[in-house]
mmCIF file with all atom_site columns, C-alpha atoms in Angstrom:
data_model
loop_
_atom_site.group_PDB
_atom_site.id
_atom_site.type_symbol
_atom_site.label_atom_id
_atom_site.label_alt_id
_atom_site.label_comp_id
_atom_site.label_asym_id
_atom_site.label_entity_id
_atom_site.label_seq_id
_atom_site.pdbx_PDB_ins_code
_atom_site.Cartn_x
_atom_site.Cartn_y
_atom_site.Cartn_z
_atom_site.occupancy
_atom_site.B_iso_or_equiv
_atom_site.pdbx_formal_charge
_atom_site.auth_seq_id
_atom_site.auth_comp_id
_atom_site.auth_asym_id
_atom_site.auth_atom_id
_atom_site.pdbx_PDB_model_num
ATOM 1   C CA . UNK A 1 1   ? -38.863 -115.261 -159.296 1.00 0.00 ? 18  UNK A CA 1
ATOM 2   C CA . UNK A 1 2   ? -36.131 -114.025 -161.536 1.00 0.00 ? 19  UNK A CA 1
ATOM 3   C CA . UNK A 1 3   ? -36.844 -113.609 -165.231 1.00 0.00 ? 20  UNK A CA 1
ATOM 4   C CA . UNK A 1 4   ? -35.044 -112.310 -168.285 1.00 0.00 ? 21  UNK A CA 1
ATOM 5   C CA . UNK A 1 5   ? -36.571 -110.872 -171.441 1.00 0.00 ? 22  UNK A CA 1
ATOM 6   C CA . UNK A 1 6   ? -34.731 -110.473 -174.699 1.00 0.00 ? 23  UNK A CA 1
ATOM 7   C CA . UNK A 1 7   ? -37.261 -108.642 -176.862 1.00 0.00 ? 24  UNK A CA 1
ATOM 8   C CA . UNK A 1 8   ? -35.531 -109.246 -180.175 1.00 0.00 ? 25  UNK A CA 1
ATOM 9   C CA . UNK A 1 9   ? -35.575 -112.795 -181.531 1.00 0.00 ? 26  UNK A CA 1
ATOM 10  C CA . UNK A 1 10  ? -33.468 -112.017 -184.600 1.00 0.00 ? 27  UNK A CA 1
ATOM 11  C CA . UNK A 1 11  ? -31.431 -108.980 -185.611 1.00 0.00 ? 28  UNK A CA 1
ATOM 12  C CA . UNK A 1 12  ? -29.607 -108.361 -188.868 1.00 0.00 ? 29  UNK A CA 1
ATOM 13  C CA . UNK A 1 13  ? -26.864 -105.758 -189.106 1.00 0.00 ? 30  UNK A CA 1
ATOM 14  C CA . UNK A 1 14  ? -24.360 -104.791 -191.752 1.00 0.00 ? 31  UNK A CA 1
ATOM 15  C CA . UNK A 1 15  ? -20.715 -105.486 -191.180 1.00 0.00 ? 32  UNK A CA 1
ATOM 16  C CA . UNK A 1 16  ? -19.108 -102.411 -189.636 1.00 0.00 ? 33  UNK A CA 1
ATOM 17  C CA . UNK A 1 17  ? -22.374 -101.099 -188.205 1.00 0.00 ? 34  UNK A CA 1
ATOM 18  C CA . UNK A 1 18  ? -22.985 -100.670 -184.510 1.00 0.00 ? 35  UNK A CA 1
ATOM 19  C CA . UNK A 1 19  ? -24.972 -103.197 -182.502 1.00 0.00 ? 36  UNK A CA 1
ATOM 20  C CA . UNK A 1 20  ? -27.198 -103.095 -179.450 1.00 0.00 ? 37  UNK A CA 1
ATOM 21  C CA . UNK A 1 21  ? -28.917 -106.200 -178.070 1.00 0.00 ? 38  UNK A CA 1
ATOM 22  C CA . UNK A 1 22  ? -31.546 -105.609 -175.453 1.00 0.00 ? 39  UNK A CA 1
ATOM 23  C CA . UNK A 1 23  ? -31.982 -107.411 -172.167 1.00 0.00 ? 40  UNK A CA 1
ATOM 24  C CA . UNK A 1 24  ? -34.487 -106.664 -169.415 1.00 0.00 ? 41  UNK A CA 1
ATOM 25  C CA . UNK A 1 25  ? -34.578 -108.522 -166.142 1.00 0.00 ? 42  UNK A CA 1
ATOM 26  C CA . UNK A 1 26  ? -36.922 -108.899 -163.236 1.00 0.00 ? 43  UNK A CA 1
ATOM 27  C CA . UNK A 1 27  ? -35.281 -109.298 -159.866 1.00 0.00 ? 44  UNK A CA 1
ATOM 28  C CA . UNK A 1 28  ? -35.838 -107.699 -156.470 1.00 0.00 ? 45  UNK A CA 1
ATOM 29  C CA . UNK A 1 29  ? -32.307 -107.284 -155.206 1.00 0.00 ? 46  UNK A CA 1
ATOM 30  C CA . UNK A 1 30  ? -29.064 -106.460 -156.948 1.00 0.00 ? 47  UNK A CA 1
ATOM 31  C CA . UNK A 1 31  ? -28.711 -108.981 -159.723 1.00 0.00 ? 48  UNK A CA 1
ATOM 32  C CA . UNK A 1 32  ? -25.675 -110.663 -161.163 1.00 0.00 ? 49  UNK A CA 1
ATOM 33  C CA . UNK A 1 33  ? -25.953 -110.196 -164.930 1.00 0.00 ? 50  UNK A CA 1
ATOM 34  C CA . UNK A 1 34  ? -24.224 -112.042 -167.729 1.00 0.00 ? 51  UNK A CA 1
ATOM 35  C CA . UNK A 1 35  ? -24.035 -112.113 -171.488 1.00 0.00 ? 52  UNK A CA 1
ATOM 36  C CA . UNK A 1 36  ? -23.087 -115.330 -173.269 1.00 0.00 ? 53  UNK A CA 1
ATOM 37  C CA . UNK A 1 37  ? -22.473 -116.003 -176.947 1.00 0.00 ? 54  UNK A CA 1
ATOM 38  C CA . UNK A 1 38  ? -23.111 -119.269 -178.761 1.00 0.00 ? 55  UNK A CA 1
ATOM 39  C CA . UNK A 1 39  ? -21.632 -119.892 -182.186 1.00 0.00 ? 56  UNK A CA 1
ATOM 40  C CA . UNK A 1 40  ? -23.411 -122.493 -184.334 1.00 0.00 ? 57  UNK A CA 1
ATOM 41  C CA . UNK A 1 41  ? -22.925 -126.000 -182.981 1.00 0.00 ? 58  UNK A CA 1
ATOM 42  C CA . UNK A 1 42  ? -20.937 -124.776 -180.015 1.00 0.00 ? 59  UNK A CA 1
ATOM 43  C CA . UNK A 1 43  ? -21.388 -124.318 -176.301 1.00 0.00 ? 60  UNK A CA 1
ATOM 44  C CA . UNK A 1 44  ? -21.870 -120.990 -174.561 1.00 0.00 ? 61  UNK A CA 1
ATOM 45  C CA . UNK A 1 45  ? -18.976 -118.635 -173.986 1.00 0.00 ? 62  UNK A CA 1
ATOM 46  C CA . UNK A 1 46  ? -19.045 -115.864 -171.391 1.00 0.00 ? 63  UNK A CA 1
ATOM 47  C CA . UNK A 1 47  ? -18.759 -112.406 -172.957 1.00 0.00 ? 64  UNK A CA 1
ATOM 48  C CA . UNK A 1 48  ? -19.026 -110.233 -169.864 1.00 0.00 ? 65  UNK A CA 1
ATOM 49  C CA . UNK A 1 49  ? -20.593 -109.940 -166.441 1.00 0.00 ? 66  UNK A CA 1
ATOM 50  C CA . UNK A 1 50  ? -21.799 -107.400 -163.919 1.00 0.00 ? 67  UNK A CA 1
ATOM 51  C CA . UNK A 1 51  ? -22.327 -107.806 -160.201 1.00 0.00 ? 68  UNK A CA 1
ATOM 52  C CA . UNK A 1 52  ? -21.348 -104.443 -158.664 1.00 0.00 ? 69  UNK A CA 1
ATOM 53  C CA . UNK A 1 53  ? -19.373 -101.278 -159.209 1.00 0.00 ? 70  UNK A CA 1
ATOM 54  C CA . UNK A 1 54  ? -19.015 -99.475  -162.506 1.00 0.00 ? 71  UNK A CA 1
ATOM 55  C CA . UNK A 1 55  ? -22.230 -99.892  -164.468 1.00 0.00 ? 72  UNK A CA 1
ATOM 56  C CA . UNK A 1 56  ? -20.412 -100.007 -167.815 1.00 0.00 ? 73  UNK A CA 1
ATOM 57  C CA . UNK A 1 57  ? -18.555 -103.287 -168.168 1.00 0.00 ? 74  UNK A CA 1
ATOM 58  C CA . UNK A 1 58  ? -16.148 -104.371 -170.848 1.00 0.00 ? 75  UNK A CA 1
ATOM 59  C CA . UNK A 1 59  ? -15.973 -107.876 -172.178 1.00 0.00 ? 76  UNK A CA 1
ATOM 60  C CA . UNK A 1 60  ? -14.162 -109.971 -174.706 1.00 0.00 ? 77  UNK A CA 1
ATOM 61  C CA . UNK A 1 61  ? -14.289 -109.490 -178.487 1.00 0.00 ? 78  UNK A CA 1
ATOM 62  C CA . UNK A 1 62  ? -14.903 -105.731 -178.147 1.00 0.00 ? 79  UNK A CA 1
ATOM 63  C CA . UNK A 1 63  ? -18.298 -106.031 -176.467 1.00 0.00 ? 80  UNK A CA 1
ATOM 64  C CA . UNK A 1 64  ? -19.554 -103.868 -173.630 1.00 0.00 ? 81  UNK A CA 1
ATOM 65  C CA . UNK A 1 65  ? -22.771 -103.697 -171.615 1.00 0.00 ? 82  UNK A CA 1
ATOM 66  C CA . UNK A 1 66  ? -24.375 -101.111 -169.397 1.00 0.00 ? 83  UNK A CA 1
ATOM 67  C CA . UNK A 1 67  ? -26.375 -101.881 -166.274 1.00 0.00 ? 84  UNK A CA 1
ATOM 68  C CA . UNK A 1 68  ? -29.278 -99.477  -165.770 1.00 0.00 ? 85  UNK A CA 1
ATOM 69  C CA . UNK A 1 69  ? -31.084 -100.199 -162.544 1.00 0.00 ? 86  UNK A CA 1
ATOM 70  C CA . UNK A 1 70  ? -33.855 -97.660  -163.216 1.00 0.00 ? 87  UNK A CA 1
ATOM 71  C CA . UNK A 1 71  ? -34.730 -99.443  -166.456 1.00 0.00 ? 88  UNK A CA 1
ATOM 72  C CA . UNK A 1 72  ? -33.950 -102.995 -165.266 1.00 0.00 ? 89  UNK A CA 1
ATOM 73  C CA . UNK A 1 73  ? -31.797 -103.376 -168.336 1.00 0.00 ? 90  UNK A CA 1
ATOM 74  C CA . UNK A 1 74  ? -28.410 -104.747 -169.258 1.00 0.00 ? 91  UNK A CA 1
ATOM 75  C CA . UNK A 1 75  ? -27.996 -104.069 -172.973 1.00 0.00 ? 92  UNK A CA 1
ATOM 76  C CA . UNK A 1 76  ? -25.057 -105.408 -174.948 1.00 0.00 ? 93  UNK A CA 1
ATOM 77  C CA . UNK A 1 77  ? -23.264 -103.136 -177.413 1.00 0.00 ? 94  UNK A CA 1
ATOM 78  C CA . UNK A 1 78  ? -20.493 -103.246 -179.964 1.00 0.00 ? 95  UNK A CA 1
ATOM 79  C CA . UNK A 1 79  ? -19.375 -100.215 -181.980 1.00 0.00 ? 96  UNK A CA 1
ATOM 80  C CA . UNK A 1 80  ? -18.476 -102.095 -185.170 1.00 0.00 ? 97  UNK A CA 1
ATOM 81  C CA . UNK A 1 81  ? -19.726 -105.578 -185.933 1.00 0.00 ? 98  UNK A CA 1
ATOM 82  C CA . UNK A 1 82  ? -17.603 -108.172 -187.707 1.00 0.00 ? 99  UNK A CA 1
ATOM 83  C CA . UNK A 1 83  ? -18.945 -111.077 -189.756 1.00 0.00 ? 100 UNK A CA 1
ATOM 84  C CA . UNK A 1 84  ? -17.562 -113.443 -187.119 1.00 0.00 ? 101 UNK A CA 1
ATOM 85  C CA . UNK A 1 85  ? -19.968 -111.954 -184.548 1.00 0.00 ? 102 UNK A CA 1
ATOM 86  C CA . UNK A 1 86  ? -22.864 -113.784 -186.183 1.00 0.00 ? 103 UNK A CA 1
ATOM 87  C CA . UNK A 1 87  ? -24.132 -116.051 -183.408 1.00 0.00 ? 104 UNK A CA 1
ATOM 88  C CA . UNK A 1 88  ? -26.823 -116.368 -180.785 1.00 0.00 ? 105 UNK A CA 1
ATOM 89  C CA . UNK A 1 89  ? -26.562 -114.174 -177.705 1.00 0.00 ? 106 UNK A CA 1
ATOM 90  C CA . UNK A 1 90  ? -28.034 -114.967 -174.329 1.00 0.00 ? 107 UNK A CA 1
ATOM 91  C CA . UNK A 1 91  ? -28.576 -112.699 -171.356 1.00 0.00 ? 108 UNK A CA 1
ATOM 92  C CA . UNK A 1 92  ? -28.742 -114.340 -167.922 1.00 0.00 ? 109 UNK A CA 1
ATOM 93  C CA . UNK A 1 93  ? -29.480 -113.245 -164.375 1.00 0.00 ? 110 UNK A CA 1
ATOM 94  C CA . UNK A 1 94  ? -28.375 -114.720 -161.067 1.00 0.00 ? 111 UNK A CA 1
ATOM 95  C CA . UNK A 1 95  ? -27.675 -113.590 -157.535 1.00 0.00 ? 112 UNK A CA 1
ATOM 96  C CA . UNK A 1 96  ? -25.290 -113.994 -154.645 1.00 0.00 ? 113 UNK A CA 1
ATOM 97  C CA . UNK A 1 97  ? -27.168 -116.978 -153.273 1.00 0.00 ? 114 UNK A CA 1
ATOM 98  C CA . UNK A 1 98  ? -27.785 -120.490 -154.535 1.00 0.00 ? 115 UNK A CA 1
ATOM 99  C CA . UNK A 1 99  ? -30.323 -119.646 -157.219 1.00 0.00 ? 116 UNK A CA 1
ATOM 100 C CA . UNK A 1 100 ? -29.196 -120.991 -160.602 1.00 0.00 ? 117 UNK A CA 1
ATOM 101 C CA . UNK A 1 101 ? -28.815 -118.693 -163.563 1.00 0.00 ? 118 UNK A CA 1
ATOM 102 C CA . UNK A 1 102 ? -31.973 -117.880 -165.473 1.00 0.00 ? 119 UNK A CA 1
ATOM 103 C CA . UNK A 1 103 ? -31.479 -117.337 -169.193 1.00 0.00 ? 120 UNK A CA 1
ATOM 104 C CA . UNK A 1 104 ? -33.382 -115.293 -171.722 1.00 0.00 ? 121 UNK A CA 1
ATOM 105 C CA . UNK A 1 105 ? -34.595 -116.929 -174.901 1.00 0.00 ? 122 UNK A CA 1
ATOM 106 C CA . UNK A 1 106 ? -31.750 -115.518 -176.922 1.00 0.00 ? 123 UNK A CA 1
ATOM 107 C CA . UNK A 1 107 ? -31.234 -113.138 -179.825 1.00 0.00 ? 124 UNK A CA 1
ATOM 108 C CA . UNK A 1 108 ? -29.864 -114.456 -183.080 1.00 0.00 ? 125 UNK A CA 1
ATOM 109 C CA . UNK A 1 109 ? -27.529 -112.020 -184.809 1.00 0.00 ? 126 UNK A CA 1
ATOM 110 C CA . UNK A 1 110 ? -26.972 -112.157 -188.548 1.00 0.00 ? 127 UNK A CA 1
ATOM 111 C CA . UNK A 1 111 ? -24.272 -110.040 -190.184 1.00 0.00 ? 128 UNK A CA 1
ATOM 112 C CA . UNK A 1 112 ? -24.515 -109.064 -193.839 1.00 0.00 ? 129 UNK A CA 1
ATOM 113 C CA . UNK A 1 113 ? -21.870 -107.598 -196.095 1.00 0.00 ? 130 UNK A CA 1
ATOM 114 C CA . UNK B 2 1   ? -7.741  -128.534 -171.849 1.00 0.00 ? 19  UNK B CA 1
ATOM 115 C CA . UNK B 2 2   ? -9.459  -127.784 -168.574 1.00 0.00 ? 20  UNK B CA 1
ATOM 116 C CA . UNK B 2 3   ? -13.188 -127.412 -168.721 1.00 0.00 ? 21  UNK B CA 1
ATOM 117 C CA . UNK B 2 4   ? -16.462 -129.294 -168.917 1.00 0.00 ? 22  UNK B CA 1
ATOM 118 C CA . UNK B 2 5   ? -16.577 -132.477 -170.978 1.00 0.00 ? 23  UNK B CA 1
ATOM 119 C CA . UNK B 2 6   ? -19.848 -133.964 -172.188 1.00 0.00 ? 24  UNK B CA 1
ATOM 120 C CA . UNK B 2 7   ? -20.342 -137.360 -173.759 1.00 0.00 ? 25  UNK B CA 1
ATOM 121 C CA . UNK B 2 8   ? -21.696 -138.345 -176.176 1.00 0.00 ? 26  UNK B CA 1
ATOM 122 C CA . UNK B 2 9   ? -21.828 -135.409 -178.572 1.00 0.00 ? 27  UNK B CA 1
ATOM 123 C CA . UNK B 2 10  ? -24.637 -136.923 -180.657 1.00 0.00 ? 28  UNK B CA 1
ATOM 124 C CA . UNK B 2 11  ? -27.193 -139.626 -179.935 1.00 0.00 ? 29  UNK B CA 1
ATOM 125 C CA . UNK B 2 12  ? -30.290 -141.021 -181.601 1.00 0.00 ? 30  UNK B CA 1
ATOM 126 C CA . UNK B 2 13  ? -32.702 -142.979 -179.445 1.00 0.00 ? 31  UNK B CA 1
ATOM 127 C CA . UNK B 2 14  ? -35.916 -144.804 -180.125 1.00 0.00 ? 32  UNK B CA 1
ATOM 128 C CA . UNK B 2 15  ? -38.947 -143.902 -178.046 1.00 0.00 ? 33  UNK B CA 1
ATOM 129 C CA . UNK B 2 16  ? -38.829 -145.805 -174.770 1.00 0.00 ? 34  UNK B CA 1
ATOM 130 C CA . UNK B 2 17  ? -35.101 -146.398 -174.738 1.00 0.00 ? 35  UNK B CA 1
ATOM 131 C CA . UNK B 2 18  ? -32.987 -145.197 -171.876 1.00 0.00 ? 36  UNK B CA 1
ATOM 132 C CA . UNK B 2 19  ? -29.627 -143.496 -171.793 1.00 0.00 ? 37  UNK B CA 1
ATOM 133 C CA . UNK B 2 20  ? -27.298 -141.519 -169.582 1.00 0.00 ? 38  UNK B CA 1
ATOM 134 C CA . UNK B 2 21  ? -25.614 -138.301 -170.567 1.00 0.00 ? 39  UNK B CA 1
ATOM 135 C CA . UNK B 2 22  ? -22.241 -137.882 -168.923 1.00 0.00 ? 40  UNK B CA 1
ATOM 136 C CA . UNK B 2 23  ? -20.650 -134.669 -167.707 1.00 0.00 ? 41  UNK B CA 1
ATOM 137 C CA . UNK B 2 24  ? -17.301 -134.180 -166.027 1.00 0.00 ? 42  UNK B CA 1
ATOM 138 C CA . UNK B 2 25  ? -15.393 -131.058 -165.009 1.00 0.00 ? 43  UNK B CA 1
ATOM 139 C CA . UNK B 2 26  ? -11.782 -130.781 -163.946 1.00 0.00 ? 44  UNK B CA 1
ATOM 140 C CA . UNK B 2 27  ? -11.863 -127.292 -162.433 1.00 0.00 ? 45  UNK B CA 1
ATOM 141 C CA . UNK B 2 28  ? -12.702 -128.394 -158.886 1.00 0.00 ? 46  UNK B CA 1
ATOM 142 C CA . UNK B 2 29  ? -16.067 -126.663 -159.165 1.00 0.00 ? 47  UNK B CA 1
ATOM 143 C CA . UNK B 2 30  ? -18.717 -127.226 -156.534 1.00 0.00 ? 48  UNK B CA 1
ATOM 144 C CA . UNK B 2 31  ? -21.908 -126.616 -158.509 1.00 0.00 ? 49  UNK B CA 1
ATOM 145 C CA . UNK B 2 32  ? -23.030 -128.396 -161.646 1.00 0.00 ? 50  UNK B CA 1
ATOM 146 C CA . UNK B 2 33  ? -26.082 -127.921 -163.850 1.00 0.00 ? 51  UNK B CA 1
ATOM 147 C CA . UNK B 2 34  ? -28.011 -129.538 -166.662 1.00 0.00 ? 52  UNK B CA 1
ATOM 148 C CA . UNK B 2 35  ? -29.861 -127.337 -169.150 1.00 0.00 ? 53  UNK B CA 1
ATOM 149 C CA . UNK B 2 36  ? -31.765 -128.164 -172.300 1.00 0.00 ? 54  UNK B CA 1
ATOM 150 C CA . UNK B 2 37  ? -31.866 -125.844 -175.292 1.00 0.00 ? 55  UNK B CA 1
ATOM 151 C CA . UNK B 2 38  ? -34.788 -125.812 -177.711 1.00 0.00 ? 56  UNK B CA 1
ATOM 152 C CA . UNK B 2 39  ? -35.409 -123.370 -180.580 1.00 0.00 ? 57  UNK B CA 1
ATOM 153 C CA . UNK B 2 40  ? -37.079 -120.216 -179.340 1.00 0.00 ? 58  UNK B CA 1
ATOM 154 C CA . UNK B 2 41  ? -37.008 -121.392 -175.727 1.00 0.00 ? 59  UNK B CA 1
ATOM 155 C CA . UNK B 2 42  ? -33.500 -120.451 -174.665 1.00 0.00 ? 60  UNK B CA 1
ATOM 156 C CA . UNK B 2 43  ? -31.895 -122.588 -171.980 1.00 0.00 ? 61  UNK B CA 1
ATOM 157 C CA . UNK B 2 44  ? -34.102 -124.213 -169.385 1.00 0.00 ? 62  UNK B CA 1
ATOM 158 C CA . UNK B 2 45  ? -32.751 -125.751 -166.228 1.00 0.00 ? 63  UNK B CA 1
ATOM 159 C CA . UNK B 2 46  ? -33.447 -129.443 -165.734 1.00 0.00 ? 64  UNK B CA 1
ATOM 160 C CA . UNK B 2 47  ? -31.572 -130.279 -162.543 1.00 0.00 ? 65  UNK B CA 1
ATOM 161 C CA . UNK B 2 48  ? -28.653 -128.908 -160.596 1.00 0.00 ? 66  UNK B CA 1
ATOM 162 C CA . UNK B 2 49  ? -26.278 -129.869 -157.855 1.00 0.00 ? 67  UNK B CA 1
ATOM 163 C CA . UNK B 2 50  ? -25.065 -127.048 -155.627 1.00 0.00 ? 68  UNK B CA 1
ATOM 164 C CA . UNK B 2 51  ? -22.524 -129.298 -153.948 1.00 0.00 ? 69  UNK B CA 1
ATOM 165 C CA . UNK B 2 52  ? -21.411 -132.908 -153.905 1.00 0.00 ? 70  UNK B CA 1
ATOM 166 C CA . UNK B 2 53  ? -24.176 -135.044 -152.478 1.00 0.00 ? 71  UNK B CA 1
ATOM 167 C CA . UNK B 2 54  ? -27.050 -132.682 -153.235 1.00 0.00 ? 72  UNK B CA 1
ATOM 168 C CA . UNK B 2 55  ? -29.361 -132.360 -156.215 1.00 0.00 ? 73  UNK B CA 1
ATOM 169 C CA . UNK B 2 56  ? -32.382 -130.159 -156.889 1.00 0.00 ? 74  UNK B CA 1
ATOM 170 C CA . UNK B 2 57  ? -35.034 -129.865 -159.536 1.00 0.00 ? 75  UNK B CA 1
ATOM 171 C CA . UNK B 2 58  ? -35.040 -127.051 -161.993 1.00 0.00 ? 76  UNK B CA 1
ATOM 172 C CA . UNK B 2 59  ? -37.724 -125.720 -164.277 1.00 0.00 ? 77  UNK B CA 1
ATOM 173 C CA . UNK B 2 60  ? -38.249 -128.851 -166.418 1.00 0.00 ? 78  UNK B CA 1
ATOM 174 C CA . UNK B 2 61  ? -37.292 -131.994 -164.422 1.00 0.00 ? 79  UNK B CA 1
ATOM 175 C CA . UNK B 2 62  ? -40.021 -134.378 -165.568 1.00 0.00 ? 80  UNK B CA 1
ATOM 176 C CA . UNK B 2 63  ? -38.696 -137.431 -167.370 1.00 0.00 ? 81  UNK B CA 1
ATOM 177 C CA . UNK B 2 64  ? -35.151 -137.012 -166.080 1.00 0.00 ? 82  UNK B CA 1
ATOM 178 C CA . UNK B 2 65  ? -33.027 -138.175 -163.185 1.00 0.00 ? 83  UNK B CA 1
ATOM 179 C CA . UNK B 2 66  ? -29.567 -137.079 -162.122 1.00 0.00 ? 84  UNK B CA 1
ATOM 180 C CA . UNK B 2 67  ? -26.653 -138.406 -160.136 1.00 0.00 ? 85  UNK B CA 1
ATOM 181 C CA . UNK B 2 68  ? -23.812 -136.398 -158.650 1.00 0.00 ? 86  UNK B CA 1
ATOM 182 C CA . UNK B 2 69  ? -21.369 -139.256 -158.697 1.00 0.00 ? 87  UNK B CA 1
ATOM 183 C CA . UNK B 2 70  ? -18.550 -137.269 -157.101 1.00 0.00 ? 88  UNK B CA 1
ATOM 184 C CA . UNK B 2 71  ? -17.329 -133.694 -157.206 1.00 0.00 ? 89  UNK B CA 1
ATOM 185 C CA . UNK B 2 72  ? -16.245 -134.017 -160.839 1.00 0.00 ? 90  UNK B CA 1
ATOM 186 C CA . UNK B 2 73  ? -19.155 -135.872 -162.416 1.00 0.00 ? 91  UNK B CA 1
ATOM 187 C CA . UNK B 2 74  ? -22.852 -135.118 -162.838 1.00 0.00 ? 92  UNK B CA 1
ATOM 188 C CA . UNK B 2 75  ? -24.898 -137.416 -165.050 1.00 0.00 ? 93  UNK B CA 1
ATOM 189 C CA . UNK B 2 76  ? -28.365 -137.001 -166.545 1.00 0.00 ? 94  UNK B CA 1
ATOM 190 C CA . UNK B 2 77  ? -30.522 -140.062 -167.184 1.00 0.00 ? 95  UNK B CA 1
ATOM 191 C CA . UNK B 2 78  ? -33.512 -140.493 -169.409 1.00 0.00 ? 96  UNK B CA 1
ATOM 192 C CA . UNK B 2 79  ? -35.329 -143.616 -168.250 1.00 0.00 ? 97  UNK B CA 1
ATOM 193 C CA . UNK B 2 80  ? -37.832 -143.829 -171.097 1.00 0.00 ? 98  UNK B CA 1
ATOM 194 C CA . UNK B 2 81  ? -37.061 -141.389 -173.859 1.00 0.00 ? 99  UNK B CA 1
ATOM 195 C CA . UNK B 2 82  ? -39.868 -139.474 -175.563 1.00 0.00 ? 100 UNK B CA 1
ATOM 196 C CA . UNK B 2 83  ? -39.808 -137.386 -178.750 1.00 0.00 ? 101 UNK B CA 1
ATOM 197 C CA . UNK B 2 84  ? -40.403 -134.286 -176.577 1.00 0.00 ? 102 UNK B CA 1
ATOM 198 C CA . UNK B 2 85  ? -36.947 -134.852 -175.134 1.00 0.00 ? 103 UNK B CA 1
ATOM 199 C CA . UNK B 2 86  ? -35.318 -134.210 -178.479 1.00 0.00 ? 104 UNK B CA 1
ATOM 200 C CA . UNK B 2 87  ? -33.050 -131.300 -177.644 1.00 0.00 ? 105 UNK B CA 1
ATOM 201 C CA . UNK B 2 88  ? -29.514 -130.105 -177.138 1.00 0.00 ? 106 UNK B CA 1
ATOM 202 C CA . UNK B 2 89  ? -28.347 -130.719 -173.595 1.00 0.00 ? 107 UNK B CA 1
ATOM 203 C CA . UNK B 2 90  ? -25.724 -128.598 -171.908 1.00 0.00 ? 108 UNK B CA 1
ATOM 204 C CA . UNK B 2 91  ? -23.846 -129.258 -168.728 1.00 0.00 ? 109 UNK B CA 1
ATOM 205 C CA . UNK B 2 92  ? -22.308 -126.340 -166.832 1.00 0.00 ? 110 UNK B CA 1
ATOM 206 C CA . UNK B 2 93  ? -20.355 -125.787 -163.657 1.00 0.00 ? 111 UNK B CA 1
ATOM 207 C CA . UNK B 2 94  ? -19.212 -123.010 -161.357 1.00 0.00 ? 112 UNK B CA 1
ATOM 208 C CA . UNK B 2 95  ? -16.872 -122.754 -158.394 1.00 0.00 ? 113 UNK B CA 1
ATOM 209 C CA . UNK B 2 96  ? -19.311 -121.578 -155.762 1.00 0.00 ? 114 UNK B CA 1
ATOM 210 C CA . UNK B 2 97  ? -22.546 -123.099 -154.522 1.00 0.00 ? 115 UNK B CA 1
ATOM 211 C CA . UNK B 2 98  ? -24.620 -120.675 -156.558 1.00 0.00 ? 116 UNK B CA 1
ATOM 212 C CA . UNK B 2 99  ? -24.313 -118.317 -159.483 1.00 0.00 ? 117 UNK B CA 1
ATOM 213 C CA . UNK B 2 100 ? -21.198 -116.687 -158.189 1.00 0.00 ? 118 UNK B CA 1
ATOM 214 C CA . UNK B 2 101 ? -19.411 -113.807 -159.775 1.00 0.00 ? 119 UNK B CA 1
ATOM 215 C CA . UNK B 2 102 ? -17.668 -115.996 -162.330 1.00 0.00 ? 120 UNK B CA 1
ATOM 216 C CA . UNK B 2 103 ? -20.739 -117.243 -164.119 1.00 0.00 ? 121 UNK B CA 1
ATOM 217 C CA . UNK B 2 104 ? -20.801 -120.752 -165.503 1.00 0.00 ? 122 UNK B CA 1
ATOM 218 C CA . UNK B 2 105 ? -18.458 -122.759 -167.696 1.00 0.00 ? 123 UNK B CA 1
ATOM 219 C CA . UNK B 2 106 ? -20.368 -124.757 -170.285 1.00 0.00 ? 124 UNK B CA 1
ATOM 220 C CA . UNK B 2 107 ? -19.681 -127.996 -172.067 1.00 0.00 ? 125 UNK B CA 1
ATOM 221 C CA . UNK B 2 108 ? -20.057 -128.255 -175.834 1.00 0.00 ? 126 UNK B CA 1
ATOM 222 C CA . UNK B 2 109 ? -23.404 -130.012 -175.618 1.00 0.00 ? 127 UNK B CA 1
ATOM 223 C CA . UNK B 2 110 ? -25.073 -133.314 -176.488 1.00 0.00 ? 128 UNK B CA 1
ATOM 224 C CA . UNK B 2 111 ? -27.471 -133.291 -179.402 1.00 0.00 ? 129 UNK B CA 1
ATOM 225 C CA . UNK B 2 112 ? -30.167 -135.889 -178.698 1.00 0.00 ? 130 UNK B CA 1
ATOM 226 C CA . UNK B 2 113 ? -32.822 -137.018 -181.139 1.00 0.00 ? 131 UNK B CA 1
ATOM 227 C CA . UNK B 2 114 ? -35.642 -139.314 -180.044 1.00 0.00 ? 132 UNK B CA 1
ATOM 228 C CA . UNK B 2 115 ? -37.512 -140.979 -182.886 1.00 0.00 ? 133 UNK B CA 1
#
């Protein structure tokens, strides 16, 4: 069965610093990978996705993620964090079939001045 | 605006009461999903419907029932609410019959408290 691990429950970074959120997945075939962001009291918004091709994918709000098959990882990065990036981030894995998305438990990002 | 609409946004129930959470999408999507979100647990799938007329259990279906009323609407029913069902419930949809390359579009959630 598919599974997703987000090792970091909570991360605090300073505004302007770089950010990397970790995501590891378990899946036999080529996965479809997603990052979602959830602002407080809101629903989930898709940041970016990977299903094939270039392993470095660009998303909205200046985020990018890199798919590394050898490490079963799909880490999310941003070069310079803004206070408005404070939110909860979820990694999810799916496939080309009918299996629903499986989500990680999330990483809460706090941004300090 | 196009998207996924959930009603109500907030609800307080007494233990044993029943209620139905409504979800509707206007994107002509085939698949619809119900997740619950609890602190430290991420999103867990309750039920899903890969196409109109079909429903399947997810990871945590106990205590819930669903109805895919038509292509647009997918409701979640709690027959006898329990405090363990206190959660935030999200409905989502996608065009294909599975994950697809587009990912899911989520509603804004229903915050349910069972006392």
